[in-house]
Amino acid sequence: MNENAASEQYAPVERYAPAERGRPPHGASHVMPLAYDGPLRARLDALRELVGLSRTRLDSKTLAEAGRVLDEAAARRRLSGQHTVVAIAGATGSGKSQLFNALAGVTISETGVRRPTTAAPIACSWSDGAAALLDRLGIPGRLRRRPLQHTDADSDLRGLVLVDLPDHDSAAVQHREQVDRILALVDAVIWVVDPEKYADAVLHERYLRPMAGHAEVTFVVLNQIDRLPGEAAEQVLDDLRRLLDEDGIALGEYGEPGATVLSLSALTGDGVGELRELLGQFVAERTAPARRIAADVDAAAWRLRPVYVTGRRTGLSEEAREEFAARLADAVGATAAGDAAERAWLRNANRACGTPWLRLWRWYHDRREPPRGGCPCAPRPRRRPPPASASSRRCAPSPTGRRPACRHRGPRRCARPPSAAPRGCPRRSTNWPRARGCRRDARRGPDGGRWPCWPRRR
């Protein structure tokens, strides 16, 4: 846009010196600061007290958003309460600048097919006394415009400060940063969407869904309806309402508070008058700044809620009980005992339920197992029997005259009963298989007689 041609129709908004900000110049109307009602002041005081008590208990990152809300609320309260700052935001090619010019009545913001077209925010004020608000937004004086002569229709917009923002999906990083910074400072937002990108995931996930609590200060405008044939505009508008409802944004329908959704065409002017009328009613209420601060307080409190409030019942939770039981079991050794029992059970189960080949291998391995301290691979050594003494060789004769041999393997064979065993067959032998065989053979003897002991034949 040619700024020299624009200066013939528009004059820059008055600017204050740094020491005189907040005080209108000579001849300007008196600027009344913003006044919060009692409930909002009480909520701000409670949030300020909470942040002050939590600075020594929580990290600064957790309290950063709440501190920012308190600072912005205090800064906005010192500025004009007779003005309402409304930003026009949207994606590339949605027609933001075209709608901005349609509301202003004259071309102020440059439009075209080149992308991005708007590189810096441009402001237009319908009344005096908005210089401090624009200084807070960081908009330079060369980008501030105000019509020199107001029409009867513009009188309804007295107190409106309209800001045209760059594209929120611009390829330039500085453009997106400017959008995010100004959206956190304005009183209300007009989101401009087009039939092609109204369901863009970036718009819904990054802006609309996180700002669902700001529905009362949000306008959603479907632009470029002149491109839709027949009843397609109503169908797209209904689908847009459905997406907003899924995002959690309350819709201001049937007298309920919420976001305002409408369709228009900035090119043909269809629907622009309705938007102008809604903006006039919105600005005349003078409640948009307080609603925005209240929504910010709600969002900050909701982020801090998980830190202070828990939805669980009082007492130990299930996770705490399980952790306590696990640590107690480790302390008393129950875990180690349980692991040992599990290993033993698995070992016995493997022996009992293994395949026949596995059981045969284990039987063979047990037969070849050497004494304690030997090598598992070495064959089991054969023990030589101790030399038999004379007394052990002389055994009592059998009553029947027969001399049966013991069937049990061992260095000595004895068929005597355990109670009458001689020296060669001790009652409690260290070789327990030999003693068991002796007792078994003694029980099988006829008439319970005494059987002689025989040395093992080589």
Short mmCIF file of C-alpha atoms in Angstrom, two decimals:
data_model
loop_
_atom_site.label_atom_id
_atom_site.label_comp_id
_atom_site.label_asym_id
_atom_site.label_seq_id
_atom_site.Cartn_x
_atom_site.Cartn_y
_atom_site.Cartn_z
CA MET A 1 0.00 0.00 0.00
CA ASN A 2 1.18 3.53 -0.73
CA GLU A 3 1.45 5.24 2.67
CA ASN A 4 1.49 8.72 1.11
CA ALA A 5 -1.90 8.12 -0.50
CA ALA A 6 -3.23 6.61 2.69
CA SER A 7 -2.13 9.62 4.73
CA GLU A 8 -4.59 11.78 2.79
CA GLN A 9 -7.50 9.81 4.22
CA TYR A 10 -6.08 8.72 7.57
CA ALA A 11 -4.12 10.41 10.30
CA PRO A 12 -1.88 8.55 12.71
CA VAL A 13 -3.19 7.96 16.21
CA GLU A 14 -1.77 10.33 18.79
CA ARG A 15 1.29 9.10 20.65
CA TYR A 16 2.34 9.90 24.19
CA ALA A 17 5.81 10.57 25.44
CA PRO A 18 7.22 7.81 27.64
CA ALA A 19 6.81 9.95 30.76
CA GLU A 20 3.27 10.93 29.79
CA ARG A 21 1.87 7.51 28.90
CA GLY A 22 -1.48 6.91 30.56
CA ARG A 23 -2.22 10.69 30.48
CA PRO A 24 -3.93 12.12 27.38
CA PRO A 25 -2.38 15.15 25.66
CA HIS A 26 -3.85 18.60 25.71
CA GLY A 27 -7.22 18.72 23.93
CA ALA A 28 -7.81 14.95 24.02
CA SER A 29 -10.68 13.39 25.86
CA HIS A 30 -10.04 12.13 29.37
CA VAL A 31 -9.11 8.43 29.51
CA MET A 32 -10.73 6.46 32.34
CA PRO A 33 -8.77 3.46 33.60
CA LEU A 34 -10.27 0.01 33.60
CA ALA A 35 -12.18 -1.00 36.73
CA TYR A 36 -12.60 -4.63 37.77
CA ASP A 37 -15.67 -5.75 39.65
CA GLY A 38 -15.53 -7.19 43.16
CA PRO A 39 -15.49 -10.93 42.32
CA LEU A 40 -12.70 -10.52 39.78
CA ARG A 41 -10.60 -8.47 42.20
CA ALA A 42 -11.08 -11.13 44.87
CA ARG A 43 -9.98 -13.85 42.47
CA LEU A 44 -6.89 -11.89 41.45
CA ASP A 45 -5.97 -11.31 45.11
CA ALA A 46 -6.41 -15.02 45.88
CA LEU A 47 -4.24 -16.03 42.92
CA ARG A 48 -1.59 -13.50 43.92
CA GLU A 49 -1.54 -14.84 47.49
CA LEU A 50 -1.32 -18.42 46.21
CA VAL A 51 1.63 -17.60 43.98
CA GLY A 52 3.37 -15.75 46.82
CA LEU A 53 3.01 -18.70 49.21
CA SER A 54 4.16 -21.22 46.58
CA ARG A 55 7.37 -19.55 45.44
CA THR A 56 9.45 -21.45 48.00
CA ARG A 57 7.72 -24.78 47.27
CA LEU A 58 7.32 -24.86 43.50
CA ASP A 59 9.70 -24.09 40.69
CA SER A 60 9.43 -20.86 38.75
CA LYS A 61 8.36 -22.64 35.56
CA THR A 62 5.19 -23.94 37.20
CA LEU A 63 4.22 -20.49 38.44
CA ALA A 64 5.28 -18.60 35.29
CA GLU A 65 1.85 -18.56 33.64
CA ALA A 66 0.06 -17.45 36.81
CA GLY A 67 2.60 -14.67 37.33
CA ARG A 68 2.16 -13.53 33.74
CA VAL A 69 -1.62 -13.35 34.17
CA LEU A 70 -1.25 -11.23 37.30
CA ASP A 71 1.19 -8.86 35.59
CA GLU A 72 -1.00 -8.44 32.51
CA ALA A 73 -4.10 -7.89 34.65
CA ALA A 74 -2.34 -5.13 36.57
CA ALA A 75 -1.02 -3.55 33.35
CA ARG A 76 -4.42 -3.65 31.63
CA ARG A 77 -6.13 -2.12 34.66
CA ARG A 78 -3.95 0.99 34.44
CA LEU A 79 -4.96 1.58 30.80
CA SER A 80 -8.14 2.82 29.19
CA GLY A 81 -11.36 1.08 30.11
CA GLN A 82 -13.29 2.84 27.32
CA HIS A 83 -11.50 0.97 24.55
CA THR A 84 -11.73 -2.64 23.44
CA VAL A 85 -8.79 -4.10 21.53
CA VAL A 86 -9.89 -6.72 18.99
CA ALA A 87 -7.41 -8.66 16.85
CA ILE A 88 -8.19 -10.21 13.46
CA ALA A 89 -6.28 -13.49 13.11
CA GLY A 90 -6.30 -16.29 10.58
CA ALA A 91 -4.34 -18.45 8.20
CA THR A 92 -2.69 -17.51 4.94
CA GLY A 93 -5.17 -16.45 2.26
CA SER A 94 -8.21 -16.45 4.56
CA GLY A 95 -9.01 -12.78 3.85
CA LYS A 96 -8.06 -11.10 7.13
CA SER A 97 -6.81 -7.89 5.59
CA GLN A 98 -9.78 -7.74 3.25
CA LEU A 99 -12.18 -7.99 6.20
CA PHE A 100 -10.11 -5.40 8.10
CA ASN A 101 -10.52 -2.96 5.21
CA ALA A 102 -14.22 -3.76 4.89
CA LEU A 103 -14.84 -2.92 8.54
CA ALA A 104 -12.77 0.27 8.28
CA GLY A 105 -14.56 1.33 5.11
CA VAL A 106 -11.34 2.29 3.31
CA THR A 107 -8.26 0.34 2.26
CA ILE A 108 -5.74 0.42 5.09
CA SER A 109 -4.05 -2.97 5.05
CA GLU A 110 -2.47 -4.19 1.84
CA THR A 111 -4.10 -7.14 0.08
CA GLY A 112 -2.85 -9.31 -2.76
CA VAL A 113 -1.87 -12.77 -3.89
CA ARG A 114 1.68 -12.51 -2.57
CA ARG A 115 2.26 -14.56 0.60
CA PRO A 116 2.75 -13.47 3.25
CA THR A 117 1.08 -10.12 2.58
CA THR A 118 0.86 -8.69 6.12
CA ALA A 119 4.33 -8.62 7.68
CA ALA A 120 3.56 -6.49 10.76
CA PRO A 121 0.45 -5.72 12.85
CA ILE A 122 -1.59 -2.72 11.69
CA ALA A 123 -4.03 -0.94 14.04
CA CYS A 124 -7.06 1.21 13.39
CA SER A 125 -8.78 3.10 16.24
CA TRP A 126 -12.27 4.60 16.05
CA SER A 127 -11.69 7.05 18.97
CA ASP A 128 -8.93 8.91 20.78
CA GLY A 129 -7.04 7.75 23.84
CA ALA A 130 -5.82 4.36 22.57
CA ALA A 131 -2.14 5.26 22.28
CA ALA A 132 -1.15 3.59 25.55
CA LEU A 133 -2.92 0.39 24.54
CA LEU A 134 -1.08 0.31 21.22
CA ASP A 135 2.22 1.00 22.96
CA ARG A 136 1.57 -2.04 25.11
CA LEU A 137 1.05 -4.11 21.95
CA GLY A 138 4.28 -2.79 20.45
CA ILE A 139 2.70 -1.35 17.32
CA PRO A 140 4.76 1.58 16.00
CA GLY A 141 3.18 4.93 15.14
CA ARG A 142 3.61 4.51 11.38
CA LEU A 143 1.26 1.49 11.51
CA ARG A 144 -1.52 3.22 13.48
CA ARG A 145 -4.45 4.59 11.51
CA ARG A 146 -7.74 6.29 12.33
CA PRO A 147 -10.35 7.74 9.93
CA LEU A 148 -10.44 11.53 9.98
CA GLN A 149 -14.20 11.73 9.49
CA HIS A 150 -16.57 9.21 11.07
CA THR A 151 -19.82 8.21 9.45
CA ASP A 152 -23.03 7.45 11.30
CA ALA A 153 -22.31 3.74 11.04
CA ASP A 154 -18.85 4.20 12.57
CA SER A 155 -20.33 5.93 15.63
CA ASP A 156 -21.48 2.51 16.89
CA LEU A 157 -17.85 1.33 16.83
CA ARG A 158 -16.57 4.16 19.03
CA GLY A 159 -14.03 2.70 21.42
CA LEU A 160 -12.99 -0.12 19.08
CA VAL A 161 -9.29 -0.70 18.37
CA LEU A 162 -8.95 -3.17 15.50
CA VAL A 163 -5.61 -4.90 14.86
CA ASP A 164 -4.76 -6.83 11.69
CA LEU A 165 -2.26 -9.61 12.51
CA PRO A 166 0.13 -11.55 10.26
CA ASP A 167 -0.65 -15.15 9.32
CA HIS A 168 -0.45 -17.57 12.22
CA ASP A 169 0.85 -20.26 9.82
CA SER A 170 3.32 -17.99 8.02
CA ALA A 171 6.60 -19.39 6.79
CA ALA A 172 8.40 -16.56 8.61
CA VAL A 173 9.06 -17.42 12.25
CA GLN A 174 8.92 -13.78 13.39
CA HIS A 175 5.38 -13.48 12.05
CA ARG A 176 4.18 -16.39 14.18
CA GLU A 177 5.94 -14.97 17.21
CA GLN A 178 4.17 -11.63 16.76
CA VAL A 179 0.82 -13.39 16.50
CA ASP A 180 1.38 -15.37 19.71
CA ARG A 181 2.56 -12.29 21.60
CA ILE A 182 -0.33 -10.03 20.62
CA LEU A 183 -3.00 -12.72 21.08
CA ALA A 184 -1.99 -12.89 24.76
CA LEU A 185 -2.58 -9.12 25.19
CA VAL A 186 -5.73 -8.25 23.24
CA ASP A 187 -9.24 -8.19 24.72
CA ALA A 188 -10.95 -10.24 21.99
CA VAL A 189 -10.12 -12.16 18.80
CA ILE A 190 -11.87 -12.51 15.44
CA TRP A 191 -10.75 -15.76 13.81
CA VAL A 192 -11.17 -15.64 10.02
CA VAL A 193 -11.40 -18.99 8.23
CA ASP A 194 -12.14 -19.90 4.63
CA PRO A 195 -13.96 -22.91 3.12
CA GLU A 196 -10.68 -24.62 2.29
CA LYS A 197 -8.84 -24.36 5.63
CA TYR A 198 -11.56 -24.03 8.25
CA ALA A 199 -10.68 -27.52 9.58
CA ASP A 200 -6.92 -26.91 9.68
CA ALA A 201 -5.35 -28.93 12.50
CA VAL A 202 -2.87 -26.14 13.32
CA LEU A 203 -5.68 -23.68 13.96
CA HIS A 204 -7.73 -26.02 16.13
CA GLU A 205 -4.95 -27.73 18.09
CA ARG A 206 -2.68 -24.73 18.66
CA TYR A 207 -5.17 -21.90 19.16
CA LEU A 208 -8.88 -22.74 19.36
CA ARG A 209 -8.68 -25.76 21.62
CA PRO A 210 -6.29 -24.24 24.21
CA MET A 211 -8.39 -21.03 24.23
CA ALA A 212 -11.71 -22.81 24.67
CA GLY A 213 -12.24 -20.98 27.97
CA HIS A 214 -12.14 -17.64 26.12
CA ALA A 215 -15.31 -18.35 24.15
CA GLU A 216 -17.08 -15.19 25.35
CA VAL A 217 -14.41 -12.98 23.74
CA THR A 218 -14.08 -15.02 20.53
CA PHE A 219 -15.59 -14.49 17.08
CA VAL A 220 -15.28 -17.14 14.38
CA VAL A 221 -16.04 -15.84 10.88
CA LEU A 222 -16.38 -18.01 7.79
CA ASN A 223 -15.17 -15.79 4.95
CA GLN A 224 -15.37 -16.20 1.17
CA ILE A 225 -18.86 -17.69 1.11
CA ASP A 226 -19.29 -16.16 -2.35
CA ARG A 227 -17.18 -19.05 -3.62
CA LEU A 228 -19.68 -21.65 -2.37
CA PRO A 229 -22.69 -22.50 -4.54
CA GLY A 230 -26.23 -22.86 -3.26
CA GLU A 231 -26.63 -24.23 0.26
CA ALA A 232 -22.98 -25.23 0.54
CA ALA A 233 -22.27 -22.20 2.75
CA GLU A 234 -24.77 -23.39 5.39
CA GLN A 235 -23.36 -26.90 5.27
CA VAL A 236 -19.80 -25.66 5.77
CA LEU A 237 -20.96 -23.37 8.59
CA ASP A 238 -22.70 -26.28 10.34
CA ASP A 239 -19.55 -28.39 10.03
CA LEU A 240 -17.53 -25.49 11.47
CA ARG A 241 -19.87 -25.36 14.47
CA ARG A 242 -19.40 -29.09 14.93
CA LEU A 243 -15.61 -28.74 14.99
CA LEU A 244 -15.80 -25.89 17.49
CA ASP A 245 -18.05 -27.97 19.72
CA GLU A 246 -15.51 -30.82 19.59
CA ASP A 247 -12.81 -28.35 20.60
CA GLY A 248 -14.80 -27.54 23.74
CA ILE A 249 -15.79 -24.03 22.69
CA ALA A 250 -19.22 -22.96 23.88
CA LEU A 251 -21.31 -21.42 21.12
CA GLY A 252 -23.28 -18.28 21.86
CA GLU A 253 -26.65 -19.45 20.57
CA TYR A 254 -30.19 -18.94 21.90
CA GLY A 255 -29.05 -16.26 24.32
CA GLU A 256 -26.31 -18.41 25.93
CA PRO A 257 -22.85 -16.90 26.45
CA GLY A 258 -20.21 -18.21 24.11
CA ALA A 259 -18.41 -17.70 20.85
CA THR A 260 -20.09 -15.90 17.97
CA VAL A 261 -20.07 -17.83 14.68
CA LEU A 262 -21.25 -16.33 11.39
CA SER A 263 -20.52 -16.37 7.68
CA LEU A 264 -19.78 -13.45 5.34
CA SER A 265 -17.95 -12.35 2.26
CA ALA A 266 -15.50 -9.51 2.68
CA LEU A 267 -15.25 -9.17 -1.11
CA THR A 268 -18.95 -8.64 -1.82
CA GLY A 269 -19.83 -7.20 1.60
CA ASP A 270 -22.43 -9.87 2.31
CA GLY A 271 -22.63 -10.34 6.11
CA VAL A 272 -20.18 -7.53 6.94
CA GLY A 273 -22.96 -5.33 8.27
CA GLU A 274 -24.06 -8.07 10.68
CA LEU A 275 -20.52 -8.41 11.99
CA ARG A 276 -20.28 -4.63 12.37
CA GLU A 277 -23.49 -4.60 14.40
CA LEU A 278 -22.29 -7.43 16.66
CA LEU A 279 -18.98 -5.66 17.22
CA GLY A 280 -20.80 -2.45 18.11
CA GLN A 281 -22.85 -4.22 20.78
CA PHE A 282 -19.76 -6.03 22.03
CA VAL A 283 -17.75 -2.81 22.38
CA ALA A 284 -20.62 -0.86 23.93
CA GLU A 285 -20.82 -3.31 26.86
CA ARG A 286 -17.27 -2.37 27.97
CA THR A 287 -16.86 -5.80 29.59
CA ALA A 288 -14.48 -7.51 27.15
CA PRO A 289 -11.25 -6.67 29.07
CA ALA A 290 -12.66 -8.03 32.33
CA ARG A 291 -13.93 -11.18 30.58
CA ARG A 292 -10.52 -11.78 29.05
CA ILE A 293 -8.76 -11.40 32.42
CA ALA A 294 -11.31 -13.70 34.08
CA ALA A 295 -10.72 -16.34 31.39
CA ASP A 296 -6.95 -16.03 31.88
CA VAL A 297 -7.37 -16.52 35.63
CA ASP A 298 -9.47 -19.64 34.99
CA ALA A 299 -6.82 -21.06 32.66
CA ALA A 300 -4.00 -20.35 35.13
CA ALA A 301 -5.95 -21.91 38.02
CA TRP A 302 -6.73 -24.98 35.92
CA ARG A 303 -3.04 -25.48 35.15
CA LEU A 304 -2.15 -25.22 38.85
CA ARG A 305 -4.97 -27.50 40.01
CA PRO A 306 -3.05 -30.82 39.64
CA VAL A 307 -0.26 -29.38 41.80
CA TYR A 308 -2.50 -28.58 44.78
CA VAL A 309 -5.60 -30.76 44.41
CA THR A 310 -5.85 -34.49 43.83
CA GLY A 311 -8.90 -36.35 42.69
CA ARG A 312 -8.03 -39.47 44.65
CA ARG A 313 -9.55 -40.51 47.94
CA THR A 314 -7.83 -39.80 51.23
CA GLY A 315 -5.36 -42.32 52.60
CA LEU A 316 -2.93 -44.59 50.82
CA SER A 317 -3.61 -45.15 47.15
CA GLU A 318 -3.35 -48.53 45.47
CA GLU A 319 0.05 -47.63 44.03
CA ALA A 320 1.32 -46.57 47.45
CA ARG A 321 0.03 -49.78 49.04
CA GLU A 322 1.72 -51.94 46.43
CA GLU A 323 4.99 -50.06 46.82
CA PHE A 324 4.84 -50.36 50.62
CA ALA A 325 4.13 -54.11 50.43
CA ALA A 326 7.02 -54.63 48.00
CA ARG A 327 9.49 -52.77 50.20
CA LEU A 328 8.30 -54.61 53.32
CA ALA A 329 8.73 -57.97 51.57
CA ASP A 330 12.29 -57.03 50.60
CA ALA A 331 13.03 -56.00 54.17
CA VAL A 332 11.94 -59.31 55.74
CA GLY A 333 13.41 -61.47 52.97
CA ALA A 334 10.10 -62.67 51.60
CA THR A 335 11.11 -61.81 48.08
CA ALA A 336 14.24 -63.95 48.22
CA ALA A 337 12.32 -66.83 49.80
CA GLY A 338 9.65 -66.59 47.15
CA ASP A 339 12.24 -66.60 44.37
CA ALA A 340 13.92 -69.67 45.85
CA ALA A 341 10.59 -71.48 46.15
CA GLU A 342 9.77 -70.59 42.56
CA ARG A 343 13.08 -71.95 41.33
CA ALA A 344 12.60 -75.17 43.28
CA TRP A 345 9.08 -75.59 41.96
CA LEU A 346 10.25 -75.09 38.40
CA ARG A 347 13.08 -77.54 38.90
CA ASN A 348 10.81 -80.23 40.34
CA ALA A 349 8.20 -79.61 37.68
CA ASN A 350 10.82 -80.00 35.00
CA ARG A 351 11.91 -83.30 36.45
CA ALA A 352 8.37 -84.62 36.85
CA CYS A 353 6.86 -83.33 33.62
CA GLY A 354 9.82 -83.44 31.30
CA THR A 355 10.02 -85.53 28.14
CA PRO A 356 11.09 -89.17 28.41
CA TRP A 357 14.45 -88.38 26.85
CA LEU A 358 14.99 -85.59 29.38
CA ARG A 359 14.13 -87.86 32.29
CA LEU A 360 16.46 -90.54 30.90
CA TRP A 361 19.26 -88.01 30.62
CA ARG A 362 18.67 -86.84 34.19
CA TRP A 363 18.67 -90.44 35.46
CA TYR A 364 21.93 -91.11 33.67
CA HIS A 365 23.36 -87.86 34.99
CA ASP A 366 22.39 -88.77 38.57
CA ARG A 367 24.03 -92.17 38.21
CA ARG A 368 27.26 -90.60 37.05
CA GLU A 369 27.24 -87.75 39.56
CA PRO A 370 30.53 -87.83 41.48
CA PRO A 371 30.85 -87.28 45.24
CA ARG A 372 30.78 -83.77 46.60
CA GLY A 373 33.81 -81.86 45.46
CA GLY A 374 34.48 -83.91 42.32
CA CYS A 375 34.19 -83.07 38.66
CA PRO A 376 30.75 -83.63 37.11
CA CYS A 377 32.33 -85.12 33.99
CA ALA A 378 34.48 -87.72 35.83
CA PRO A 379 33.03 -91.24 36.38
CA ARG A 380 32.07 -92.20 39.87
CA PRO A 381 34.97 -94.09 41.54
CA ARG A 382 34.37 -97.57 42.85
CA ARG A 383 35.00 -98.04 46.53
CA ARG A 384 37.01 -100.99 47.74
CA PRO A 385 35.48 -102.78 50.73
CA PRO A 386 37.43 -102.63 53.99
CA PRO A 387 39.18 -105.83 55.03
CA ALA A 388 36.85 -108.04 56.98
CA SER A 389 37.90 -108.95 60.48
CA ALA A 390 37.78 -112.45 61.83
CA SER A 391 34.86 -111.71 64.07
CA SER A 392 32.84 -110.33 61.21
CA ARG A 393 33.55 -113.44 59.09
CA ARG A 394 32.28 -115.81 61.75
CA CYS A 395 28.52 -115.62 61.59
CA ALA A 396 26.04 -117.77 63.46
CA PRO A 397 24.83 -120.84 61.53
CA SER A 398 21.38 -120.91 60.09
CA PRO A 399 18.73 -123.03 61.80
CA THR A 400 17.89 -124.67 58.48
CA GLY A 401 21.49 -125.28 57.49
CA ARG A 402 21.24 -123.16 54.39
CA ARG A 403 23.45 -120.21 53.70
CA PRO A 404 21.54 -117.77 51.43
CA ALA A 405 23.38 -114.75 50.04
CA CYS A 406 22.27 -111.14 50.58
CA ARG A 407 20.72 -109.47 47.55
CA HIS A 408 21.72 -105.93 48.46
CA ARG A 409 24.84 -104.45 46.92
CA GLY A 410 27.44 -103.20 49.27
CA PRO A 411 30.86 -103.93 50.71
CA ARG A 412 29.21 -106.22 53.32
CA ARG A 413 26.11 -108.39 53.17
CA CYS A 414 24.15 -108.98 56.34
CA ALA A 415 20.71 -110.51 56.72
CA ARG A 416 20.50 -110.26 60.48
CA PRO A 417 17.72 -108.27 62.06
CA PRO A 418 18.82 -104.76 63.10
CA SER A 419 18.43 -105.64 66.78
CA ALA A 420 20.77 -108.61 66.56
CA ALA A 421 23.37 -107.35 64.11
CA PRO A 422 26.96 -108.33 64.94
CA ARG A 423 29.96 -106.09 64.78
CA GLY A 424 30.29 -106.50 61.06
CA CYS A 425 26.78 -105.19 60.53
CA PRO A 426 26.40 -102.19 62.82
CA ARG A 427 22.88 -101.18 63.73
CA ARG A 428 23.32 -97.65 62.49
CA SER A 429 25.80 -97.70 59.66
CA THR A 430 27.18 -94.64 57.97
CA ASN A 431 26.31 -96.33 54.67
CA TRP A 432 22.53 -95.94 54.88
CA PRO A 433 21.73 -98.00 51.70
CA ARG A 434 23.60 -100.95 53.24
CA ALA A 435 21.73 -100.69 56.53
CA ARG A 436 18.40 -100.42 54.75
CA GLY A 437 19.18 -103.50 52.65
CA CYS A 438 20.12 -105.42 55.76
CA ARG A 439 16.87 -104.63 57.45
CA ARG A 440 14.87 -105.54 54.34
CA ASP A 441 16.61 -108.92 53.94
CA ALA A 442 16.14 -109.64 57.61
CA ARG A 443 12.42 -109.08 57.37
CA ARG A 444 12.20 -111.49 54.43
CA GLY A 445 13.97 -114.34 56.21
CA PRO A 446 12.00 -117.48 57.22
CA ASP A 447 10.88 -117.73 60.86
CA GLY A 448 12.81 -114.60 61.70
CA GLY A 449 16.03 -116.56 61.98
CA ARG A 450 19.51 -115.14 61.95
CA TRP A 451 21.19 -115.19 58.62
CA PRO A 452 24.93 -115.21 58.27
CA CYS A 453 26.86 -112.35 56.81
CA TRP A 454 28.86 -112.95 53.68
CA PRO A 455 31.62 -110.81 52.28
CA ARG A 456 31.17 -109.54 48.79
CA ARG A 457 32.69 -111.74 46.12
CA ARG A 458 35.12 -110.19 43.70
#
